[in-house]
PDB file of C-alpha atoms in Angstrom:
ATOM      1  CA  UNK A   1      34.136   9.983 -18.742  1.00  0.00           C
ATOM      2  CA  UNK A   2      35.047   6.689 -17.074  1.00  0.00           C
ATOM      3  CA  UNK A   3      34.917   8.334 -13.635  1.00  0.00           C
ATOM      4  CA  UNK A   4      31.314   9.436 -14.021  1.00  0.00           C
ATOM      5  CA  UNK A   5      30.275   6.004 -15.235  1.00  0.00           C
ATOM      6  CA  UNK A   6      32.053   4.426 -12.276  1.00  0.00           C
ATOM      7  CA  UNK A   7      30.337   6.908  -9.947  1.00  0.00           C
ATOM      8  CA  UNK A   8      26.905   5.960 -11.277  1.00  0.00           C
ATOM      9  CA  UNK A   9      27.748   2.276 -10.971  1.00  0.00           C
ATOM     10  CA  UNK A  10      28.827   2.780  -7.352  1.00  0.00           C
ATOM     11  CA  UNK A  11      25.622   4.688  -6.641  1.00  0.00           C
ATOM     12  CA  UNK A  12      23.555   1.908  -8.178  1.00  0.00           C
ATOM     13  CA  UNK A  13      25.352  -0.747  -6.144  1.00  0.00           C
ATOM     14  CA  UNK A  14      24.954   1.254  -2.908  1.00  0.00           C
ATOM     15  CA  UNK A  15      21.264   1.805  -3.588  1.00  0.00           C
ATOM     16  CA  UNK A  16      20.675  -1.837  -4.414  1.00  0.00           C
ATOM     17  CA  UNK A  17      22.559  -3.006  -1.329  1.00  0.00           C
ATOM     18  CA  UNK A  18      20.582  -0.556   0.822  1.00  0.00           C
ATOM     19  CA  UNK A  19      17.300  -1.787  -0.668  1.00  0.00           C
ATOM     20  CA  UNK A  20      18.255  -5.422  -0.259  1.00  0.00           C
ATOM     21  CA  UNK A  21      19.755  -5.320   3.210  1.00  0.00           C
ATOM     22  CA  UNK A  22      17.826  -2.490   4.851  1.00  0.00           C
ATOM     23  CA  UNK A  23      14.588  -1.920   2.926  1.00  0.00           C
ATOM     24  CA  UNK A  24      13.471  -5.531   2.581  1.00  0.00           C
ATOM     25  CA  UNK A  25      14.099  -6.512   6.240  1.00  0.00           C
ATOM     26  CA  UNK A  26      12.453  -3.316   7.530  1.00  0.00           C
ATOM     27  CA  UNK A  27       9.433  -3.894   5.275  1.00  0.00           C
ATOM     28  CA  UNK A  28       9.265  -7.518   6.425  1.00  0.00           C
ATOM     29  CA  UNK A  29       9.425  -6.570  10.099  1.00  0.00           C
ATOM     30  CA  UNK A  30       6.757  -3.920   9.582  1.00  0.00           C
ATOM     31  CA  UNK A  31       4.511  -6.425   7.816  1.00  0.00           C
ATOM     32  CA  UNK A  32       4.916  -9.035  10.554  1.00  0.00           C
ATOM     33  CA  UNK A  33       4.295  -6.437  13.275  1.00  0.00           C
ATOM     34  CA  UNK A  34       1.229  -5.110  11.509  1.00  0.00           C
ATOM     35  CA  UNK A  35      -0.259  -8.555  11.108  1.00  0.00           C
ATOM     36  CA  UNK A  36       0.655  -9.728  14.605  1.00  0.00           C
ATOM     37  CA  UNK A  37       0.231  -6.505  16.613  1.00  0.00           C
ATOM     38  CA  UNK A  38      -0.752  -6.397  20.265  1.00  0.00           C
ATOM     39  CA  UNK A  39      -4.364  -5.294  19.660  1.00  0.00           C
ATOM     40  CA  UNK A  40      -4.655  -7.022  16.309  1.00  0.00           C
ATOM     41  CA  UNK A  41      -8.050  -8.673  16.024  1.00  0.00           C
ATOM     42  CA  UNK A  42      -7.154 -10.471  12.815  1.00  0.00           C
ATOM     43  CA  UNK A  43      -9.378 -11.522   9.994  1.00  0.00           C
ATOM     44  CA  UNK A  44     -12.093 -12.312  12.539  1.00  0.00           C
ATOM     45  CA  UNK A  45     -13.070  -8.636  12.204  1.00  0.00           C
ATOM     46  CA  UNK A  46     -14.254  -9.397   8.696  1.00  0.00           C
ATOM     47  CA  UNK A  47     -16.553 -12.188   9.869  1.00  0.00           C
ATOM     48  CA  UNK A  48     -18.952  -9.460  11.009  1.00  0.00           C
ATOM     49  CA  UNK A  49     -19.558  -8.607   7.364  1.00  0.00           C
ATOM     50  CA  UNK A  50     -21.035 -10.460   4.429  1.00  0.00           C
ATOM     51  CA  UNK A  51     -18.027 -11.117   2.250  1.00  0.00           C
ATOM     52  CA  UNK A  52     -18.587 -10.700  -1.496  1.00  0.00           C
ATOM     53  CA  UNK A  53     -18.071 -13.529  -3.977  1.00  0.00           C
ATOM     54  CA  UNK A  54     -15.013 -11.755  -5.369  1.00  0.00           C
ATOM     55  CA  UNK A  55     -13.226 -11.587  -1.986  1.00  0.00           C
ATOM     56  CA  UNK A  56      -9.779 -13.122  -1.987  1.00  0.00           C
ATOM     57  CA  UNK A  57      -8.580 -15.500   0.685  1.00  0.00           C
ATOM     58  CA  UNK A  58      -6.639 -13.817   3.484  1.00  0.00           C
ATOM     59  CA  UNK A  59      -3.426 -15.625   2.498  1.00  0.00           C
ATOM     60  CA  UNK A  60      -3.149 -13.415  -0.601  1.00  0.00           C
ATOM     61  CA  UNK A  61      -3.128 -10.059   1.164  1.00  0.00           C
ATOM     62  CA  UNK A  62       0.303 -10.030   2.760  1.00  0.00           C
ATOM     63  CA  UNK A  63       2.114 -11.234  -0.400  1.00  0.00           C
ATOM     64  CA  UNK A  64       0.153  -8.782  -2.577  1.00  0.00           C
ATOM     65  CA  UNK A  65       0.905  -5.800  -0.346  1.00  0.00           C
ATOM     66  CA  UNK A  66       4.532  -6.904  -0.080  1.00  0.00           C
ATOM     67  CA  UNK A  67       4.755  -7.124  -3.885  1.00  0.00           C
ATOM     68  CA  UNK A  68       3.143  -3.684  -4.290  1.00  0.00           C
ATOM     69  CA  UNK A  69       5.558  -2.031  -1.854  1.00  0.00           C
ATOM     70  CA  UNK A  70       8.455  -3.783  -3.599  1.00  0.00           C
ATOM     71  CA  UNK A  71       7.294  -2.442  -6.984  1.00  0.00           C
ATOM     72  CA  UNK A  72       6.913   1.007  -5.440  1.00  0.00           C
ATOM     73  CA  UNK A  73      10.468   0.742  -4.088  1.00  0.00           C
ATOM     74  CA  UNK A  74      11.776  -0.280  -7.513  1.00  0.00           C
ATOM     75  CA  UNK A  75       9.946   2.605  -9.220  1.00  0.00           C
ATOM     76  CA  UNK A  76      11.316   5.051  -6.645  1.00  0.00           C
ATOM     77  CA  UNK A  77      14.804   3.640  -7.038  1.00  0.00           C
ATOM     78  CA  UNK A  78      14.658   3.984 -10.839  1.00  0.00           C
ATOM     79  CA  UNK A  79      13.491   7.570 -10.487  1.00  0.00           C
ATOM     80  CA  UNK A  80      16.204   8.372  -7.929  1.00  0.00           C
ATOM     81  CA  UNK A  81      18.908   6.607  -9.958  1.00  0.00           C
ATOM     82  CA  UNK A  82      18.063   8.288 -13.267  1.00  0.00           C
ATOM     83  CA  UNK A  83      17.458  11.854 -12.085  1.00  0.00           C
ATOM     84  CA  UNK A  84      18.535  12.129  -8.456  1.00  0.00           C
ATOM     85  CA  UNK A  85      16.593  13.162  -5.375  1.00  0.00           C
ATOM     86  CA  UNK A  86      16.657  16.932  -5.784  1.00  0.00           C
ATOM     87  CA  UNK A  87      15.467  16.848  -9.395  1.00  0.00           C
ATOM     88  CA  UNK A  88      12.477  14.717  -8.336  1.00  0.00           C
ATOM     89  CA  UNK A  89      11.823  16.284  -4.942  1.00  0.00           C
ATOM     90  CA  UNK A  90       8.112  16.921  -5.595  1.00  0.00           C
ATOM     91  CA  UNK A  91       7.594  13.291  -6.668  1.00  0.00           C
ATOM     92  CA  UNK A  92       9.370  12.000  -3.567  1.00  0.00           C
ATOM     93  CA  UNK A  93       7.356  14.282  -1.277  1.00  0.00           C
ATOM     94  CA  UNK A  94       4.133  12.984  -2.881  1.00  0.00           C
ATOM     95  CA  UNK A  95       5.446   9.418  -2.492  1.00  0.00           C
ATOM     96  CA  UNK A  96       6.221   9.976   1.195  1.00  0.00           C
ATOM     97  CA  UNK A  97       2.724  11.346   1.815  1.00  0.00           C
ATOM     98  CA  UNK A  98       1.277   8.358  -0.057  1.00  0.00           C
ATOM     99  CA  UNK A  99       3.244   5.911   2.072  1.00  0.00           C
ATOM    100  CA  UNK A 100       2.185   7.606   5.306  1.00  0.00           C
ATOM    101  CA  UNK A 101      -1.466   7.547   4.226  1.00  0.00           C
ATOM    102  CA  UNK A 102      -1.083   3.882   3.252  1.00  0.00           C
ATOM    103  CA  UNK A 103      -0.378   3.060   6.879  1.00  0.00           C
ATOM    104  CA  UNK A 104      -3.675   4.562   8.069  1.00  0.00           C
ATOM    105  CA  UNK A 105      -6.215   2.103   6.684  1.00  0.00           C
ATOM    106  CA  UNK A 106      -4.814  -0.932   8.508  1.00  0.00           C
ATOM    107  CA  UNK A 107      -5.502   0.257  12.086  1.00  0.00           C
ATOM    108  CA  UNK A 108      -8.862   1.651  10.971  1.00  0.00           C
ATOM    109  CA  UNK A 109      -9.914  -1.824   9.894  1.00  0.00           C
ATOM    110  CA  UNK A 110      -8.206  -4.198  12.306  1.00  0.00           C
ATOM    111  CA  UNK A 111      -7.952  -2.125  15.491  1.00  0.00           C
ATOM    112  CA  UNK A 112     -10.928   0.255  15.441  1.00  0.00           C
ATOM    113  CA  UNK A 113     -13.114  -1.834  13.109  1.00  0.00           C
ATOM    114  CA  UNK A 114     -14.494   1.233  11.338  1.00  0.00           C
ATOM    115  CA  UNK A 115     -15.494   0.112   7.827  1.00  0.00           C
ATOM    116  CA  UNK A 116     -16.629   3.550   6.684  1.00  0.00           C
ATOM    117  CA  UNK A 117     -13.324   5.161   7.725  1.00  0.00           C
ATOM    118  CA  UNK A 118     -11.398   2.243   6.215  1.00  0.00           C
ATOM    119  CA  UNK A 119     -13.208   2.715   2.910  1.00  0.00           C
ATOM    120  CA  UNK A 120     -12.457   6.458   2.935  1.00  0.00           C
ATOM    121  CA  UNK A 121      -8.833   5.770   3.885  1.00  0.00           C
ATOM    122  CA  UNK A 122      -8.366   3.283   1.045  1.00  0.00           C
ATOM    123  CA  UNK A 123      -9.963   5.758  -1.395  1.00  0.00           C
ATOM    124  CA  UNK A 124      -7.511   8.453  -0.281  1.00  0.00           C
ATOM    125  CA  UNK A 125      -4.661   5.977  -0.857  1.00  0.00           C
ATOM    126  CA  UNK A 126      -6.090   5.281  -4.327  1.00  0.00           C
ATOM    127  CA  UNK A 127      -6.083   9.018  -5.157  1.00  0.00           C
ATOM    128  CA  UNK A 128      -2.532   9.426  -3.837  1.00  0.00           C
ATOM    129  CA  UNK A 129      -1.409   6.401  -5.874  1.00  0.00           C
ATOM    130  CA  UNK A 130      -2.825   8.054  -8.989  1.00  0.00           C
ATOM    131  CA  UNK A 131      -1.074  11.342  -8.241  1.00  0.00           C
ATOM    132  CA  UNK A 132       2.148   9.477  -7.537  1.00  0.00           C
ATOM    133  CA  UNK A 133       1.836   7.538 -10.808  1.00  0.00           C
ATOM    134  CA  UNK A 134       1.388  10.783 -12.738  1.00  0.00           C
ATOM    135  CA  UNK A 135       4.401  12.409 -11.075  1.00  0.00           C
ATOM    136  CA  UNK A 136       6.577   9.326 -11.553  1.00  0.00           C
ATOM    137  CA  UNK A 137       5.531   8.838 -15.189  1.00  0.00           C
ATOM    138  CA  UNK A 138       6.183  12.522 -15.869  1.00  0.00           C
ATOM    139  CA  UNK A 139       9.752  12.169 -14.632  1.00  0.00           C
ATOM    140  CA  UNK A 140      10.533   8.739 -16.051  1.00  0.00           C
ATOM    141  CA  UNK A 141       7.814   6.873 -17.954  1.00  0.00           C
ATOM    142  CA  UNK A 142       8.648   3.318 -16.849  1.00  0.00           C
ATOM    143  CA  UNK A 143       8.728   4.192 -13.148  1.00  0.00           C
ATOM    144  CA  UNK A 144       5.141   5.427 -13.443  1.00  0.00           C
ATOM    145  CA  UNK A 145       4.062   2.284 -15.297  1.00  0.00           C
ATOM    146  CA  UNK A 146       5.545   0.076 -12.578  1.00  0.00           C
ATOM    147  CA  UNK A 147       2.920   1.549 -10.222  1.00  0.00           C
ATOM    148  CA  UNK A 148      -0.046   0.394 -12.362  1.00  0.00           C
ATOM    149  CA  UNK A 149      -0.371  -3.016 -10.592  1.00  0.00           C
ATOM    150  CA  UNK A 150      -0.524  -1.207  -7.245  1.00  0.00           C
ATOM    151  CA  UNK A 151      -3.300   1.027  -8.534  1.00  0.00           C
ATOM    152  CA  UNK A 152      -5.239  -2.031  -9.714  1.00  0.00           C
ATOM    153  CA  UNK A 153      -4.743  -3.720  -6.325  1.00  0.00           C
ATOM    154  CA  UNK A 154      -5.876  -0.632  -4.399  1.00  0.00           C
ATOM    155  CA  UNK A 155      -8.875  -0.331  -6.750  1.00  0.00           C
ATOM    156  CA  UNK A 156      -9.855  -3.862  -5.745  1.00  0.00           C
ATOM    157  CA  UNK A 157      -9.411  -2.898  -2.086  1.00  0.00           C
ATOM    158  CA  UNK A 158     -11.702   0.126  -2.555  1.00  0.00           C
ATOM    159  CA  UNK A 159     -14.476  -1.976  -4.085  1.00  0.00           C
ATOM    160  CA  UNK A 160     -14.069  -4.681  -1.439  1.00  0.00           C
ATOM    161  CA  UNK A 161     -14.141  -2.210   1.479  1.00  0.00           C
ATOM    162  CA  UNK A 162     -17.196  -0.469   0.030  1.00  0.00           C
ATOM    163  CA  UNK A 163     -18.981  -3.798  -0.283  1.00  0.00           C
ATOM    164  CA  UNK A 164     -18.100  -4.778   3.313  1.00  0.00           C
ATOM    165  CA  UNK A 165     -19.149  -1.384   4.651  1.00  0.00           C
ATOM    166  CA  UNK A 166     -22.518  -1.563   2.885  1.00  0.00           C
ATOM    167  CA  UNK A 167     -23.197  -5.244   3.721  1.00  0.00           C
ATOM    168  CA  UNK A 168     -22.772  -6.023   7.413  1.00  0.00           C
ATOM    169  CA  UNK A 169     -23.920  -9.455   8.543  1.00  0.00           C
ATOM    170  CA  UNK A 170     -27.226  -9.831  10.364  1.00  0.00           C
ATOM    171  CA  UNK A 171     -25.409 -10.081  13.734  1.00  0.00           C
ATOM    172  CA  UNK A 172     -23.565  -6.797  13.211  1.00  0.00           C
ATOM    173  CA  UNK A 173     -26.519  -4.587  12.271  1.00  0.00           C
ATOM    174  CA  UNK A 174     -27.334  -1.959  14.884  1.00  0.00           C
ATOM    175  CA  UNK A 175     -31.095  -1.636  15.304  1.00  0.00           C
ATOM    176  CA  UNK A 176     -32.475   1.682  16.437  1.00  0.00           C
ATOM    177  CA  UNK A 177     -35.388   0.950  18.787  1.00  0.00           C
ATOM    178  CA  UNK A 178     -36.307   4.562  19.487  1.00  0.00           C
ATOM    179  CA  UNK A 179     -39.758   5.173  18.043  1.00  0.00           C
TER     180      UNK A 179
END
């Protein structure tokens, strides 16, 4: 009995050390690269659109996304620690797809400046977050509940992107002169 308990403790420590020393630095490097990329046009892209009154300042976005990915990592770790990878394989496959789709909206907005595609991309992420929450909560209730703040944040992003897409500034409106 003591051996199994020790084994779980060792697994927990290894997972925590991996998260702390590999996951956090990799996530930090990714975030810095994404926000300082070669073709990155920055928040100036958003100046072409009429920002809504509820828009947050740009300084909030990186910490919010970082917090959401950290919560997602914690929820995944809890699920992995309590049931193991093979028992939760479907949930982890859904989570991997969700993470890959989460990477799509950023270049759509800041590199290609396509608001419509960005809005659709964020909506797809919102749907995948919901599916992921359901899978995680079905396996271990608290790991699904940890994802609720991310769903709220992505909901805000959906509304914000829709507003920006539908409200370009006067300088960014394309006028069709063919009569």
